[in-house]
Short mmCIF file of C-alpha atoms in Angstrom, two decimals:
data_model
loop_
_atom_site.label_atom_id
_atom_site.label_comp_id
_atom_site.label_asym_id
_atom_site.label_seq_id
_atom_site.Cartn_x
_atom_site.Cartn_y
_atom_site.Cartn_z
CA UNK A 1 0.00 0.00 0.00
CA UNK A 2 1.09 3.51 -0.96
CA UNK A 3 1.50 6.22 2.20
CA UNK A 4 0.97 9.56 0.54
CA UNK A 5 2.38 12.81 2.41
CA UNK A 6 2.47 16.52 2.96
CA UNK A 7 3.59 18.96 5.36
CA UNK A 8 1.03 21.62 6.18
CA UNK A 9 2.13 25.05 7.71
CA UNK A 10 0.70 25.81 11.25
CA UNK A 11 1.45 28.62 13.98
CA UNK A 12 2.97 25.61 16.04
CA UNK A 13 5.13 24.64 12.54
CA UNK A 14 5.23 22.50 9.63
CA UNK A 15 2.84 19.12 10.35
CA UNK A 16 3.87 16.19 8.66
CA UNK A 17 0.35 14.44 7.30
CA UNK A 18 0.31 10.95 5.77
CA UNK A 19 -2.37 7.90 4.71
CA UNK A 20 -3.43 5.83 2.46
CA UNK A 21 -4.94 8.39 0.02
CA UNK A 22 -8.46 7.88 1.97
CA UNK A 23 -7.35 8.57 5.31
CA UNK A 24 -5.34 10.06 7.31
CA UNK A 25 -3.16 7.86 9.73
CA UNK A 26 -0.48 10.27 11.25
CA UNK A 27 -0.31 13.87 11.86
CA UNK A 28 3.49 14.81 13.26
CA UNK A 29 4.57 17.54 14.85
CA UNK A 30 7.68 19.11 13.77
CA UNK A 31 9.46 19.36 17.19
CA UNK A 32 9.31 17.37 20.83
CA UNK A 33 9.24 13.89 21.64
CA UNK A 34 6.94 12.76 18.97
CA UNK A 35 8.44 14.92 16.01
CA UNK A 36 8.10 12.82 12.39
CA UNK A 37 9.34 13.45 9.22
CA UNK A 38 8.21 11.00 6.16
CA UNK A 39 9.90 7.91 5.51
CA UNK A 40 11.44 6.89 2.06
CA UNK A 41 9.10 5.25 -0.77
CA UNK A 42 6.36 7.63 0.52
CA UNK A 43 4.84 9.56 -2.35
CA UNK A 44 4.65 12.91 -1.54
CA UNK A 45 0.92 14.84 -2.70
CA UNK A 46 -1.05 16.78 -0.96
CA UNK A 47 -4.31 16.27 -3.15
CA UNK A 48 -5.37 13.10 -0.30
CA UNK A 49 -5.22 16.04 2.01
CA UNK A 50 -6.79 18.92 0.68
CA UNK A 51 -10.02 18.67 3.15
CA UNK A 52 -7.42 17.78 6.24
CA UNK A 53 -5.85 21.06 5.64
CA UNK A 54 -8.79 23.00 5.05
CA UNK A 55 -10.00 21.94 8.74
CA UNK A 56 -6.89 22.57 10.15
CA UNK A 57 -6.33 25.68 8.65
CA UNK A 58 -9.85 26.46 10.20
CA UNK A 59 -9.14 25.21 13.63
CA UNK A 60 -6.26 27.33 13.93
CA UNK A 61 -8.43 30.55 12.94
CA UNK A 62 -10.68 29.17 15.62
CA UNK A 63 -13.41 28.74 13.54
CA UNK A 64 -13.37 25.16 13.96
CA UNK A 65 -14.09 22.93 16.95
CA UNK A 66 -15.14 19.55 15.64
CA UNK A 67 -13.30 17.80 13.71
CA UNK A 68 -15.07 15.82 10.65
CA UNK A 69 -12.28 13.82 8.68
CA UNK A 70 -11.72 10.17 7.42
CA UNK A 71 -9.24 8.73 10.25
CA UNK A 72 -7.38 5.24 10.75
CA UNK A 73 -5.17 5.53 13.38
CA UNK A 74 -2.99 2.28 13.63
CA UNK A 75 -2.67 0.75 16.99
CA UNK A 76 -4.09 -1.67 19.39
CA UNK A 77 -7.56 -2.12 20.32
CA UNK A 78 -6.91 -0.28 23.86
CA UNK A 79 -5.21 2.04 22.44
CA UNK A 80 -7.86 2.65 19.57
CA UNK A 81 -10.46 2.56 22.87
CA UNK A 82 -8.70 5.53 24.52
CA UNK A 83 -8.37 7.42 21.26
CA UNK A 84 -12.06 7.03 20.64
CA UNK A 85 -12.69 8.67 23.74
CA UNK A 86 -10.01 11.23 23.58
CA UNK A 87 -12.75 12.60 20.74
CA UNK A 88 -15.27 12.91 22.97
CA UNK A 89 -13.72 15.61 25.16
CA UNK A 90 -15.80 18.42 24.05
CA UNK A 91 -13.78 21.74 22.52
CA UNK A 92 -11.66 23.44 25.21
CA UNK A 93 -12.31 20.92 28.18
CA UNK A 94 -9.65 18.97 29.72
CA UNK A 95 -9.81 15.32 31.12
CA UNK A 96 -7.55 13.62 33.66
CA UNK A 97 -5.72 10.53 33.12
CA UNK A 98 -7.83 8.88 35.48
CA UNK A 99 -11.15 10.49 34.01
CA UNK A 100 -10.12 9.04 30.92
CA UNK A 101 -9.55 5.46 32.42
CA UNK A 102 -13.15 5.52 34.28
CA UNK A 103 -14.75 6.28 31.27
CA UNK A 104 -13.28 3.32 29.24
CA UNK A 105 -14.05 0.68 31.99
CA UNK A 106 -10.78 0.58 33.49
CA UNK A 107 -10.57 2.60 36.53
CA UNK A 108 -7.38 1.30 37.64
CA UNK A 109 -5.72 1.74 33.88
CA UNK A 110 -4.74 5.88 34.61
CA UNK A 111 -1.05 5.08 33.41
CA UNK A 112 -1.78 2.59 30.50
CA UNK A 113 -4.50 5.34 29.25
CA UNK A 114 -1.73 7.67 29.34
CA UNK A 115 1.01 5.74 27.33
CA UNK A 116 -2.02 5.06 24.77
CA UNK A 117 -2.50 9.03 24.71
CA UNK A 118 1.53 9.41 24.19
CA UNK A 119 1.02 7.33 21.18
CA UNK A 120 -1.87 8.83 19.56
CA UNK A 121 -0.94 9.46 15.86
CA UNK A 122 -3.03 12.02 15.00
CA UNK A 123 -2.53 14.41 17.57
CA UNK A 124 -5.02 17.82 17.58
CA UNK A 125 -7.79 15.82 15.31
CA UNK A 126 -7.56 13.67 18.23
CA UNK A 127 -7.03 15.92 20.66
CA UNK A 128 -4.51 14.31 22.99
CA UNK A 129 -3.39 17.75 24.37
CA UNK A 130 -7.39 17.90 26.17
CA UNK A 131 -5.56 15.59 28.68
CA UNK A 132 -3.93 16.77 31.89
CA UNK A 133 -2.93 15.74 35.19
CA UNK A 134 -4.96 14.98 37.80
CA UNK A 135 -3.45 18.01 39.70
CA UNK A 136 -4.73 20.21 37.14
CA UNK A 137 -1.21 20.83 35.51
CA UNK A 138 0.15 20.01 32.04
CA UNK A 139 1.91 16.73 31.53
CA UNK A 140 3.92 15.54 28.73
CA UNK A 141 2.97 15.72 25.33
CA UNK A 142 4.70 15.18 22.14
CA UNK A 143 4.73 18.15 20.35
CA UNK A 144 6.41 19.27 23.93
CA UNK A 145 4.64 21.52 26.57
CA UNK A 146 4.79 25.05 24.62
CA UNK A 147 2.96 23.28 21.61
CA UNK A 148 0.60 21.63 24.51
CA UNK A 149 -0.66 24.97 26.11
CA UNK A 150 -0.46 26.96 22.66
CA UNK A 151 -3.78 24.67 21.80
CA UNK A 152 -5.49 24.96 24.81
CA UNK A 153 -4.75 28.57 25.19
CA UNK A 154 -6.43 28.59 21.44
CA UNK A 155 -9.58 26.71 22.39
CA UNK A 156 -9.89 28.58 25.90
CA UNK A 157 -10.15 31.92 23.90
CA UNK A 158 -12.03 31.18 21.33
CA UNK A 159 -15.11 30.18 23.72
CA UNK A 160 -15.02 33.40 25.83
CA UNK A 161 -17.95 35.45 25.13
CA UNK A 162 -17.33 38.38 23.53
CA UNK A 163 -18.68 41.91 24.61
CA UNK A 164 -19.52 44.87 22.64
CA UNK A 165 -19.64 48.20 24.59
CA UNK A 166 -22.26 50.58 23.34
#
């Protein structure tokens, strides 16, 4: 099977986006621990991608809160559990580990839930960076801490209500 590939400018920097053609399986980041670049005998095109980017482009205006894209993630079926429900955190609302692990059936899973969310391949679509601490603080994240509170910085403003004076 073919992986097709482009990089898409963002304010957080050039995303690496790759699938089959149909959908999309990997969105990298360009820096922190889970920075990718494409591999050799992918085919670079961005046509397969053309409705990714317009979304993304959109969610960075903050125009955009729900994602509605063709996805296939590869992993295991725990992991594809916990990225299921990673997309159910609404727009700028953060979940705990431990949330995360009640809600799946397995209260007692806080840490496996969290290597499955350090794994999550499409990172932002499914928004990974929604998930914090139990404390209330940022943990880690692969497109590192400053790409981690960049997005929810961007979701937390664009909900605020906004005021006209008269």
């Amino acid at each position: 099977m073919i992986t097709y590939y482009c990089y898409q400018s963002s304010p957080i920097g050039e995303l690496l986006l790759a699938g089959d053609g149909e959908q999309l399986q990997l969105l990298g980041f360009p820096s922190g621990s889970m920075a990718r670049k494409h591999e050799a005998g992918w085919r670079k095109d961005a046509a397969p991608f053309r409705e990714v980017s317009q979304q993304l482009a959109s969610y960075f205006a903050g125009e955009l809160q729900q994602f509605d894209l063709s996805l296939a993630p590869q992993g295991t079926d725990f992991q594809k559990q916990v990225w299921a429900e990673l997309q159910a955190i609404p727009y700028a609302e953060t979940r705990s580990y431990g949330e995360l692990a009640a809600r799946i059936g397995k209260p007692k899973a806080s840490r496996a839930v969290g290597a499955a969310n350090g794994v999550n391949p499409i990172p932002i679509i499914i928004p990974c960076h929604r998930v914090i601490g139990a404390n209330g603080k940022l943990t880690g994240f692969g497109g590192g801490l400053p790409t981690k509170e960049y997005l929810l910085r961007l979701e937390s403003e664009r909900i605020q209500p906004r005021f006209e004076l008269g």
